[in-house]
mmCIF file of N, CA and C in Angstrom:
data_model
loop_
_atom_site.group_PDB
_atom_site.id
_atom_site.type_symbol
_atom_site.label_atom_id
_atom_site.label_comp_id
_atom_site.label_asym_id
_atom_site.label_seq_id
_atom_site.Cartn_x
_atom_site.Cartn_y
_atom_site.Cartn_z
ATOM 1 N N MET A 1 -10.641 -46.389 9.521
ATOM 2 C CA MET A 1 -9.314 -45.762 7.944
ATOM 3 C C MET A 1 -10.752 -45.100 7.702
ATOM 4 N N LEU A 2 -11.487 -44.681 7.522
ATOM 5 C CA LEU A 2 -12.204 -43.717 7.614
ATOM 6 C C LEU A 2 -11.946 -42.846 8.830
ATOM 7 N N GLU A 3 -12.400 -42.920 9.889
ATOM 8 C CA GLU A 3 -11.795 -41.904 10.616
ATOM 9 C C GLU A 3 -10.645 -41.262 10.226
ATOM 10 N N PHE A 4 -9.066 -41.820 10.230
ATOM 11 C CA PHE A 4 -8.056 -41.382 9.438
ATOM 12 C C PHE A 4 -8.410 -40.243 8.724
ATOM 13 N N PHE A 5 -8.521 -40.504 7.597
ATOM 14 C CA PHE A 5 -9.227 -39.983 6.499
ATOM 15 C C PHE A 5 -9.691 -38.328 6.960
ATOM 16 N N THR A 6 -11.106 -39.049 7.560
ATOM 17 C CA THR A 6 -12.276 -37.538 8.191
ATOM 18 C C THR A 6 -10.929 -36.884 8.875
ATOM 19 N N SER A 7 -9.936 -37.506 10.082
ATOM 20 C CA SER A 7 -9.272 -35.907 10.505
ATOM 21 C C SER A 7 -8.234 -35.252 9.958
ATOM 22 N N ILE A 8 -7.855 -35.693 9.127
ATOM 23 C CA ILE A 8 -6.861 -35.356 7.872
ATOM 24 C C ILE A 8 -7.140 -33.872 7.405
ATOM 25 N N SER A 9 -8.302 -34.307 7.123
ATOM 26 C CA SER A 9 -9.027 -33.775 5.624
ATOM 27 C C SER A 9 -9.690 -32.549 6.309
ATOM 28 N N ARG A 10 -10.450 -32.398 8.420
ATOM 29 C CA ARG A 10 -10.830 -31.909 8.874
ATOM 30 C C ARG A 10 -9.205 -30.417 8.860
ATOM 31 N N TYR A 11 -7.849 -30.881 9.210
ATOM 32 C CA TYR A 11 -6.492 -30.492 9.080
ATOM 33 C C TYR A 11 -6.783 -29.414 6.889
ATOM 34 N N MET A 12 -6.270 -30.407 7.229
ATOM 35 C CA MET A 12 -6.213 -29.916 5.405
ATOM 36 C C MET A 12 -7.104 -29.024 4.539
ATOM 37 N N LEU A 13 -8.342 -29.187 5.151
ATOM 38 C CA LEU A 13 -9.163 -27.732 4.522
ATOM 39 C C LEU A 13 -9.173 -26.681 5.735
ATOM 40 N N THR A 14 -9.035 -26.828 6.695
ATOM 41 C CA THR A 14 -9.161 -25.882 7.573
ATOM 42 C C THR A 14 -7.689 -25.192 6.868
ATOM 43 N N GLY A 15 -6.666 -25.699 7.110
ATOM 44 C CA GLY A 15 -5.149 -25.386 6.308
ATOM 45 C C GLY A 15 -5.671 -24.153 5.366
ATOM 46 N N MET A 16 -5.886 -25.309 3.979
ATOM 47 C CA MET A 16 -6.762 -24.549 2.851
ATOM 48 C C MET A 16 -6.954 -23.026 3.778
ATOM 49 N N GLY A 17 -7.803 -22.852 4.622
ATOM 50 C CA GLY A 17 -8.790 -22.080 4.141
ATOM 51 C C GLY A 17 -8.251 -20.527 4.774
ATOM 52 N N VAL A 18 -7.434 -21.038 5.878
ATOM 53 C CA VAL A 18 -6.397 -19.619 6.742
ATOM 54 C C VAL A 18 -5.250 -19.682 5.652
ATOM 55 N N ILE A 19 -4.883 -20.087 3.615
ATOM 56 C CA ILE A 19 -4.011 -19.695 3.340
ATOM 57 C C ILE A 19 -4.881 -18.815 2.196
ATOM 58 N N ILE A 20 -5.873 -20.019 2.530
ATOM 59 C CA ILE A 20 -6.818 -18.718 1.403
ATOM 60 C C ILE A 20 -6.840 -17.277 1.751
ATOM 61 N N LEU A 21 -7.467 -17.262 2.639
ATOM 62 C CA LEU A 21 -7.667 -15.531 3.212
ATOM 63 C C LEU A 21 -6.595 -15.222 4.161
ATOM 64 N N LEU A 22 -5.406 -15.941 3.973
ATOM 65 C CA LEU A 22 -4.687 -14.517 4.280
ATOM 66 C C LEU A 22 -3.519 -14.327 2.626
ATOM 67 N N ALA A 23 -4.341 -14.734 1.591
ATOM 68 C CA ALA A 23 -4.149 -14.149 0.621
ATOM 69 C C ALA A 23 -4.530 -13.617 -0.011
ATOM 70 N N CYS A 24 -5.660 -13.404 0.057
ATOM 71 C CA CYS A 24 -6.781 -12.765 0.018
ATOM 72 C C CYS A 24 -6.221 -10.759 0.791
ATOM 73 N N CYS A 25 -5.982 -11.102 2.075
ATOM 74 C CA CYS A 25 -6.276 -10.049 2.753
ATOM 75 C C CYS A 25 -4.543 -9.708 2.075
ATOM 76 N N ILE A 26 -3.449 -10.123 1.643
ATOM 77 C CA ILE A 26 -2.573 -9.186 1.500
ATOM 78 C C ILE A 26 -2.634 -8.598 -0.239
ATOM 79 N N SER A 27 -3.445 -9.613 -1.051
ATOM 80 C CA SER A 27 -3.937 -8.501 -1.588
ATOM 81 C C SER A 27 -4.477 -7.149 -1.260
ATOM 82 N N LEU A 28 -6.222 -7.721 -0.398
ATOM 83 C CA LEU A 28 -6.537 -6.466 -0.605
ATOM 84 C C LEU A 28 -5.185 -4.930 -0.239
ATOM 85 N N LEU A 29 -4.504 -5.653 0.590
ATOM 86 C CA LEU A 29 -3.350 -4.501 0.676
ATOM 87 C C LEU A 29 -2.168 -3.810 -0.261
ATOM 88 N N ARG A 30 -1.911 -4.714 -1.094
ATOM 89 C CA ARG A 30 -1.322 -4.690 -2.077
ATOM 90 C C ARG A 30 -1.552 -3.456 -2.790
ATOM 91 N N ILE A 31 -3.472 -3.864 -2.990
ATOM 92 C CA ILE A 31 -3.689 -2.835 -4.527
ATOM 93 C C ILE A 31 -3.815 -1.213 -3.533
ATOM 94 N N LYS A 32 -3.670 -0.545 -4.304
ATOM 95 C CA LYS A 32 -4.177 1.295 -3.247
ATOM 96 C C LYS A 32 -5.139 1.366 -4.640
ATOM 97 N N ALA A 33 -6.356 2.409 -3.927
ATOM 98 C CA ALA A 33 -7.231 2.354 -4.807
ATOM 99 C C ALA A 33 -6.980 3.714 -5.480
ATOM 100 N N PRO A 34 -7.773 3.533 -6.532
ATOM 101 C CA PRO A 34 -6.896 4.854 -7.491
ATOM 102 C C PRO A 34 -7.980 6.736 -7.569
ATOM 103 N N LYS A 35 -6.602 6.765 -7.709
ATOM 104 C CA LYS A 35 -7.414 8.303 -7.054
ATOM 105 C C LYS A 35 -8.080 9.135 -8.126
ATOM 106 N N ILE A 36 -9.920 9.626 -7.411
ATOM 107 C CA ILE A 36 -10.784 10.012 -8.493
ATOM 108 C C ILE A 36 -10.596 11.450 -8.769
ATOM 109 N N THR A 37 -10.529 11.916 -9.653
ATOM 110 C CA THR A 37 -10.514 13.096 -9.757
ATOM 111 C C THR A 37 -11.563 13.598 -10.554
ATOM 112 N N PRO A 38 -13.127 13.216 -9.942
ATOM 113 C CA PRO A 38 -14.351 14.174 -10.666
ATOM 114 C C PRO A 38 -14.745 15.359 -11.319
ATOM 115 N N ALA A 39 -13.755 16.351 -10.049
ATOM 116 C CA ALA A 39 -14.219 17.797 -11.156
ATOM 117 C C ALA A 39 -12.311 18.233 -10.862
ATOM 118 N N LEU A 40 -12.966 19.094 -10.872
ATOM 119 C CA LEU A 40 -11.290 20.875 -11.175
ATOM 120 C C LEU A 40 -11.688 22.117 -10.447
ATOM 121 N N PHE A 41 -11.005 22.606 -10.626
ATOM 122 C CA PHE A 41 -11.304 24.203 -10.186
ATOM 123 C C PHE A 41 -9.805 25.105 -10.585
ATOM 124 N N ILE A 42 -10.086 25.443 -11.505
ATOM 125 C CA ILE A 42 -9.131 26.353 -12.147
ATOM 126 C C ILE A 42 -8.909 27.931 -12.448
ATOM 127 N N ASP A 43 -7.370 27.961 -11.660
ATOM 128 C CA ASP A 43 -8.020 29.795 -11.336
ATOM 129 C C ASP A 43 -8.503 30.606 -12.517
ATOM 130 N N THR A 44 -9.191 31.774 -13.037
ATOM 131 C CA THR A 44 -9.083 32.445 -14.605
ATOM 132 C C THR A 44 -8.189 33.558 -14.898
ATOM 133 N N VAL A 45 -7.637 33.372 -13.253
ATOM 134 C CA VAL A 45 -6.464 34.498 -13.779
ATOM 135 C C VAL A 45 -4.835 33.561 -13.802
ATOM 136 N N ASN A 46 -5.070 33.392 -12.631
ATOM 137 C CA ASN A 46 -3.013 32.676 -13.636
ATOM 138 C C ASN A 46 -3.459 30.493 -13.983
ATOM 139 N N GLY A 47 -4.308 30.053 -13.558
ATOM 140 C CA GLY A 47 -4.658 29.461 -14.212
ATOM 141 C C GLY A 47 -3.814 27.812 -13.329
ATOM 142 N N ASP A 48 -3.657 28.489 -11.630
ATOM 143 C CA ASP A 48 -3.981 26.898 -10.841
ATOM 144 C C ASP A 48 -5.181 26.497 -11.279
ATOM 145 N N GLN A 49 -4.259 25.533 -10.856
ATOM 146 C CA GLN A 49 -5.160 24.042 -10.509
ATOM 147 C C GLN A 49 -5.652 23.453 -9.305
ATOM 148 N N TYR A 50 -7.440 23.747 -8.817
ATOM 149 C CA TYR A 50 -7.563 22.792 -7.551
ATOM 150 C C TYR A 50 -8.200 21.707 -8.071
ATOM 151 N N PRO A 51 -7.744 19.942 -7.332
ATOM 152 C CA PRO A 51 -8.822 18.706 -8.090
ATOM 153 C C PRO A 51 -9.276 18.851 -6.541
ATOM 154 N N VAL A 52 -10.298 18.787 -7.591
ATOM 155 C CA VAL A 52 -11.874 18.204 -5.985
ATOM 156 C C VAL A 52 -11.416 16.876 -6.491
ATOM 157 N N THR A 53 -10.838 15.363 -4.833
ATOM 158 C CA THR A 53 -11.367 14.852 -5.158
ATOM 159 C C THR A 53 -12.179 13.443 -4.767
ATOM 160 N N HIS A 54 -12.733 14.619 -3.343
ATOM 161 C CA HIS A 54 -14.147 13.996 -3.313
ATOM 162 C C HIS A 54 -15.192 14.139 -3.428
ATOM 163 N N TRP A 55 -16.654 14.293 -2.570
ATOM 164 C CA TRP A 55 -17.412 14.116 -2.719
ATOM 165 C C TRP A 55 -18.104 14.872 -1.889
ATOM 166 N N GLU A 56 -17.031 15.376 -1.457
ATOM 167 C CA GLU A 56 -17.908 16.487 0.207
ATOM 168 C C GLU A 56 -16.579 17.833 -0.150
ATOM 169 N N THR A 57 -16.331 18.581 -0.745
ATOM 170 C CA THR A 57 -15.547 19.913 -0.975
ATOM 171 C C THR A 57 -15.517 20.582 -0.044
ATOM 172 N N SER A 58 -14.575 21.344 0.869
ATOM 173 C CA SER A 58 -14.811 22.090 1.525
ATOM 174 C C SER A 58 -13.994 22.962 1.133
ATOM 175 N N ILE A 59 -13.761 25.063 0.953
ATOM 176 C CA ILE A 59 -13.214 25.391 0.227
ATOM 177 C C ILE A 59 -12.756 26.924 1.205
ATOM 178 N N GLY A 60 -12.300 26.833 1.531
ATOM 179 C CA GLY A 60 -11.511 28.746 1.707
ATOM 180 C C GLY A 60 -10.286 28.727 2.531
ATOM 181 N N ARG A 61 -9.820 29.352 3.573
ATOM 182 C CA ARG A 61 -8.523 29.720 3.122
ATOM 183 C C ARG A 61 -8.049 29.011 5.009
ATOM 184 N N SER A 62 -8.404 28.041 5.488
ATOM 185 C CA SER A 62 -7.502 27.128 7.033
ATOM 186 C C SER A 62 -6.989 26.616 5.613
ATOM 187 N N ASN A 63 -5.994 25.952 6.199
ATOM 188 C CA ASN A 63 -5.562 24.853 6.253
ATOM 189 C C ASN A 63 -5.788 23.632 5.880
ATOM 190 N N SER A 64 -6.801 23.670 6.549
ATOM 191 C CA SER A 64 -7.765 21.888 7.040
ATOM 192 C C SER A 64 -9.014 21.461 6.329
ATOM 193 N N CYS A 65 -9.174 23.199 5.322
ATOM 194 C CA CYS A 65 -10.309 22.886 4.128
ATOM 195 C C CYS A 65 -9.445 22.081 2.775
ATOM 196 N N ASP A 66 -10.635 21.431 2.154
ATOM 197 C CA ASP A 66 -9.880 20.887 0.869
ATOM 198 C C ASP A 66 -9.559 21.461 -0.105
ATOM 199 N N ILE A 67 -9.706 22.200 -0.205
ATOM 200 C CA ILE A 67 -9.345 24.149 -1.220
ATOM 201 C C ILE A 67 -8.550 24.583 -0.638
ATOM 202 N N THR A 68 -7.363 25.453 -0.333
ATOM 203 C CA THR A 68 -7.097 25.729 -0.060
ATOM 204 C C THR A 68 -6.805 27.236 -0.204
ATOM 205 N N LEU A 69 -7.096 28.658 -0.252
ATOM 206 C CA LEU A 69 -8.061 29.823 -1.125
ATOM 207 C C LEU A 69 -6.472 30.533 -0.664
ATOM 208 N N SER A 70 -5.061 30.843 -0.153
ATOM 209 C CA SER A 70 -4.747 31.368 0.972
ATOM 210 C C SER A 70 -4.716 33.411 0.282
ATOM 211 N N PHE A 71 -6.161 33.638 0.120
ATOM 212 C CA PHE A 71 -6.681 35.446 -0.028
ATOM 213 C C PHE A 71 -7.204 35.950 1.146
ATOM 214 N N GLU A 72 -7.117 37.396 1.541
ATOM 215 C CA GLU A 72 -8.100 37.800 3.394
ATOM 216 C C GLU A 72 -8.902 38.086 2.372
ATOM 217 N N THR A 73 -9.678 37.787 1.384
ATOM 218 C CA THR A 73 -10.620 38.131 1.569
ATOM 219 C C THR A 73 -11.301 36.731 1.148
ATOM 220 N N VAL A 74 -11.255 35.572 1.110
ATOM 221 C CA VAL A 74 -11.822 34.513 1.163
ATOM 222 C C VAL A 74 -11.013 34.136 3.157
ATOM 223 N N SER A 75 -13.508 33.961 3.442
ATOM 224 C CA SER A 75 -13.308 33.682 4.844
ATOM 225 C C SER A 75 -12.928 31.975 4.918
ATOM 226 N N ARG A 76 -13.150 31.823 6.399
ATOM 227 C CA ARG A 76 -11.472 30.581 6.400
ATOM 228 C C ARG A 76 -12.621 29.815 6.169
ATOM 229 N N PHE A 77 -14.215 29.015 6.132
ATOM 230 C CA PHE A 77 -14.115 28.209 5.072
ATOM 231 C C PHE A 77 -15.405 28.307 4.698
ATOM 232 N N HIS A 78 -14.862 29.379 3.914
ATOM 233 C CA HIS A 78 -16.109 30.109 2.507
ATOM 234 C C HIS A 78 -16.943 29.588 1.907
ATOM 235 N N ALA A 79 -17.384 28.478 1.329
ATOM 236 C CA ALA A 79 -18.261 26.973 1.045
ATOM 237 C C ALA A 79 -17.644 25.494 1.007
ATOM 238 N N VAL A 80 -19.078 25.298 0.554
ATOM 239 C CA VAL A 80 -18.593 23.016 0.768
ATOM 240 C C VAL A 80 -19.467 23.040 -1.057
ATOM 241 N N LEU A 81 -18.446 22.254 -1.662
ATOM 242 C CA LEU A 81 -19.017 20.893 -2.932
ATOM 243 C C LEU A 81 -19.704 20.176 -2.281
ATOM 244 N N THR A 82 -20.947 19.969 -3.126
ATOM 245 C CA THR A 82 -20.837 17.942 -2.799
ATOM 246 C C THR A 82 -21.799 18.030 -3.947
ATOM 247 N N LYS A 83 -21.355 16.650 -4.453
ATOM 248 C CA LYS A 83 -22.067 15.800 -5.611
ATOM 249 C C LYS A 83 -23.289 15.514 -4.642
ATOM 250 N N GLN A 84 -24.501 16.001 -5.913
ATOM 251 C CA GLN A 84 -25.605 14.550 -4.991
ATOM 252 C C GLN A 84 -26.425 14.207 -6.098
ATOM 253 N N LYS A 85 -27.775 13.800 -6.433
ATOM 254 C CA LYS A 85 -28.565 13.261 -6.954
ATOM 255 C C LYS A 85 -28.130 14.596 -8.122
ATOM 256 N N LYS A 86 -28.863 15.541 -7.617
ATOM 257 C CA LYS A 86 -29.579 15.818 -8.716
ATOM 258 C C LYS A 86 -28.153 16.797 -9.467
ATOM 259 N N GLY A 87 -26.485 16.501 -9.117
ATOM 260 C CA GLY A 87 -25.236 16.996 -9.773
ATOM 261 C C GLY A 87 -24.143 17.934 -8.555
ATOM 262 N N TRP A 88 -24.111 18.670 -8.940
ATOM 263 C CA TRP A 88 -22.691 19.503 -8.390
ATOM 264 C C TRP A 88 -23.828 20.717 -7.072
ATOM 265 N N VAL A 89 -23.034 20.481 -6.381
ATOM 266 C CA VAL A 89 -24.424 21.359 -5.537
ATOM 267 C C VAL A 89 -22.503 22.492 -4.790
ATOM 268 N N ILE A 90 -22.725 24.075 -4.952
ATOM 269 C CA ILE A 90 -22.235 24.546 -4.204
ATOM 270 C C ILE A 90 -22.759 24.918 -3.366
ATOM 271 N N THR A 91 -22.472 25.112 -1.626
ATOM 272 C CA THR A 91 -22.904 26.077 -1.012
ATOM 273 C C THR A 91 -22.152 27.044 -0.110
ATOM 274 N N ASP A 92 -22.641 27.908 0.196
ATOM 275 C CA ASP A 92 -21.917 29.173 1.181
ATOM 276 C C ASP A 92 -22.576 28.788 2.298
ATOM 277 N N THR A 93 -21.010 29.399 3.107
ATOM 278 C CA THR A 93 -21.163 28.670 4.784
ATOM 279 C C THR A 93 -21.286 29.903 5.162
ATOM 280 N N LEU A 94 -22.108 30.906 4.919
ATOM 281 C CA LEU A 94 -22.215 33.025 5.659
ATOM 282 C C LEU A 94 -20.231 33.005 6.038
ATOM 283 N N SER A 95 -20.144 33.733 4.704
ATOM 284 C CA SER A 95 -18.972 33.714 4.869
ATOM 285 C C SER A 95 -19.426 35.891 4.534
ATOM 286 N N ARG A 96 -18.060 36.160 4.298
ATOM 287 C CA ARG A 96 -17.941 37.328 4.512
ATOM 288 C C ARG A 96 -17.921 38.283 3.204
ATOM 289 N N THR A 97 -18.087 37.199 2.430
ATOM 290 C CA THR A 97 -17.420 38.134 0.784
ATOM 291 C C THR A 97 -18.882 37.566 -0.110
ATOM 292 N N GLY A 98 -19.492 36.172 0.346
ATOM 293 C CA GLY A 98 -20.635 36.002 -0.445
ATOM 294 C C GLY A 98 -19.715 34.895 -1.574
ATOM 295 N N THR A 99 -20.288 33.852 -2.148
ATOM 296 C CA THR A 99 -19.882 32.854 -3.363
ATOM 297 C C THR A 99 -20.574 33.166 -4.347
ATOM 298 N N TYR A 100 -20.305 33.084 -5.768
ATOM 299 C CA TYR A 100 -21.596 34.046 -6.108
ATOM 300 C C TYR A 100 -20.621 32.958 -7.584
ATOM 301 N N VAL A 101 -21.803 32.448 -8.513
ATOM 302 C CA VAL A 101 -21.765 32.046 -9.575
ATOM 303 C C VAL A 101 -22.758 32.715 -10.685
ATOM 304 N N ASN A 102 -21.215 32.311 -11.596
ATOM 305 C CA ASN A 102 -21.684 33.194 -13.282
ATOM 306 C C ASN A 102 -22.124 34.769 -12.789
ATOM 307 N N GLY A 103 -21.526 35.847 -11.750
ATOM 308 C CA GLY A 103 -22.090 36.892 -11.592
ATOM 309 C C GLY A 103 -22.978 37.261 -10.475
ATOM 310 N N LYS A 104 -23.763 35.962 -10.823
ATOM 311 C CA LYS A 104 -24.741 36.021 -9.002
ATOM 312 C C LYS A 104 -24.640 35.639 -7.975
ATOM 313 N N ILE A 105 -24.553 36.372 -6.935
ATOM 314 C CA ILE A 105 -24.723 36.126 -5.258
ATOM 315 C C ILE A 105 -25.724 34.976 -5.073
ATOM 316 N N ILE A 106 -25.262 34.035 -4.458
ATOM 317 C CA ILE A 106 -26.228 32.986 -4.000
ATOM 318 C C ILE A 106 -26.282 32.629 -2.911
ATOM 319 N N GLN A 107 -27.783 32.023 -1.943
ATOM 320 C CA GLN A 107 -28.102 31.879 -1.695
ATOM 321 C C GLN A 107 -28.545 31.240 -0.093
ATOM 322 N N GLU A 108 -28.824 30.149 -1.168
ATOM 323 C CA GLU A 108 -28.772 28.595 -0.842
ATOM 324 C C GLU A 108 -27.810 28.220 -2.020
ATOM 325 N N PRO A 109 -27.778 26.711 -1.411
ATOM 326 C CA PRO A 109 -27.746 25.856 -2.178
ATOM 327 C C PRO A 109 -28.104 25.630 -3.097
ATOM 328 N N THR A 110 -26.653 25.686 -4.720
ATOM 329 C CA THR A 110 -26.966 25.800 -6.258
ATOM 330 C C THR A 110 -26.095 25.228 -6.775
ATOM 331 N N VAL A 111 -26.994 24.617 -7.604
ATOM 332 C CA VAL A 111 -26.364 23.807 -8.721
ATOM 333 C C VAL A 111 -25.288 24.072 -9.499
ATOM 334 N N ILE A 112 -24.884 23.518 -9.910
ATOM 335 C CA ILE A 112 -23.579 24.100 -10.782
ATOM 336 C C ILE A 112 -23.313 23.632 -11.703
ATOM 337 N N GLN A 113 -22.753 24.150 -13.386
ATOM 338 C CA GLN A 113 -22.579 23.051 -14.468
ATOM 339 C C GLN A 113 -21.258 22.778 -15.110
ATOM 340 N N ASN A 114 -20.831 22.482 -15.663
ATOM 341 C CA ASN A 114 -19.596 21.960 -16.323
ATOM 342 C C ASN A 114 -19.331 23.891 -16.666
ATOM 343 N N GLY A 115 -18.269 24.383 -16.209
ATOM 344 C CA GLY A 115 -17.801 25.579 -17.009
ATOM 345 C C GLY A 115 -18.489 26.234 -16.819
ATOM 346 N N ASP A 116 -18.871 26.656 -15.332
ATOM 347 C CA ASP A 116 -19.188 27.736 -14.431
ATOM 348 C C ASP A 116 -18.297 28.019 -13.829
ATOM 349 N N VAL A 117 -18.341 29.545 -13.518
ATOM 350 C CA VAL A 117 -17.741 30.273 -12.967
ATOM 351 C C VAL A 117 -17.609 31.030 -11.649
ATOM 352 N N LEU A 118 -17.026 30.394 -10.548
ATOM 353 C CA LEU A 118 -17.164 30.925 -9.110
ATOM 354 C C LEU A 118 -16.217 32.009 -8.963
ATOM 355 N N ILE A 119 -17.085 32.296 -7.827
ATOM 356 C CA ILE A 119 -15.682 33.727 -7.590
ATOM 357 C C ILE A 119 -16.234 33.323 -5.701
ATOM 358 N N PHE A 120 -14.815 33.395 -5.022
ATOM 359 C CA PHE A 120 -15.440 33.466 -3.690
ATOM 360 C C PHE A 120 -14.179 34.598 -2.769
ATOM 361 N N GLY A 121 -15.156 35.308 -2.274
ATOM 362 C CA GLY A 121 -13.994 36.367 -2.065
ATOM 363 C C GLY A 121 -13.541 36.785 -3.610
ATOM 364 N N GLY A 122 -13.350 37.106 -3.930
ATOM 365 C CA GLY A 122 -12.563 38.421 -4.825
ATOM 366 C C GLY A 122 -11.611 37.431 -6.290
ATOM 367 N N VAL A 123 -11.853 35.466 -5.765
ATOM 368 C CA VAL A 123 -10.988 34.887 -6.324
ATOM 369 C C VAL A 123 -12.295 33.525 -7.509
ATOM 370 N N SER A 124 -11.672 34.605 -8.687
ATOM 371 C CA SER A 124 -12.297 33.368 -9.846
ATOM 372 C C SER A 124 -11.731 31.936 -9.932
ATOM 373 N N LEU A 125 -12.967 31.302 -10.216
ATOM 374 C CA LEU A 125 -12.152 29.741 -10.436
ATOM 375 C C LEU A 125 -13.488 29.331 -11.353
ATOM 376 N N LEU A 126 -13.042 29.168 -12.839
ATOM 377 C CA LEU A 126 -13.681 28.039 -13.523
ATOM 378 C C LEU A 126 -14.324 26.368 -13.310
ATOM 379 N N PHE A 127 -15.475 26.322 -13.170
ATOM 380 C CA PHE A 127 -15.509 24.543 -12.864
ATOM 381 C C PHE A 127 -15.320 23.927 -14.412
ATOM 382 N N LYS A 128 -14.870 22.955 -13.777
ATOM 383 C CA LYS A 128 -14.656 20.803 -14.982
ATOM 384 C C LYS A 128 -14.343 20.490 -14.480
ATOM 385 N N GLU A 129 -16.239 19.580 -15.076
ATOM 386 C CA GLU A 129 -16.264 18.424 -15.009
ATOM 387 C C GLU A 129 -15.836 17.898 -15.749
ATOM 388 N N ARG A 130 -15.570 16.123 -14.749
ATOM 389 C CA ARG A 130 -14.605 15.530 -15.421
ATOM 390 C C ARG A 130 -15.598 13.468 -16.068
#
């Protein structure tokens, strides 16, 4: 009699484990991660908004950049914005026209603050951190 209950419980526990595992997988597939927008660029001329949705964001004229600025004065891969322990850091990627923070050209990775104005090839963008 004990052997009968042991063999039944093996199958039942295995079946319950499979059901729980499937329920967890289905639950994970149904839940979509929320779109986080930790920062935002606002064009100071026309008010266009460029959301920063990644902790590392490429900025340039190329369609493969995360933020595309369709201006001839902007290099294909102009700059990179990254979130680091010390804050948001902008790095110029050897662009032709340079990257400016509050009117000063940057030569090395530079920490930017909420409200700073960045200029990429003549395109002026206001940085807003959320």
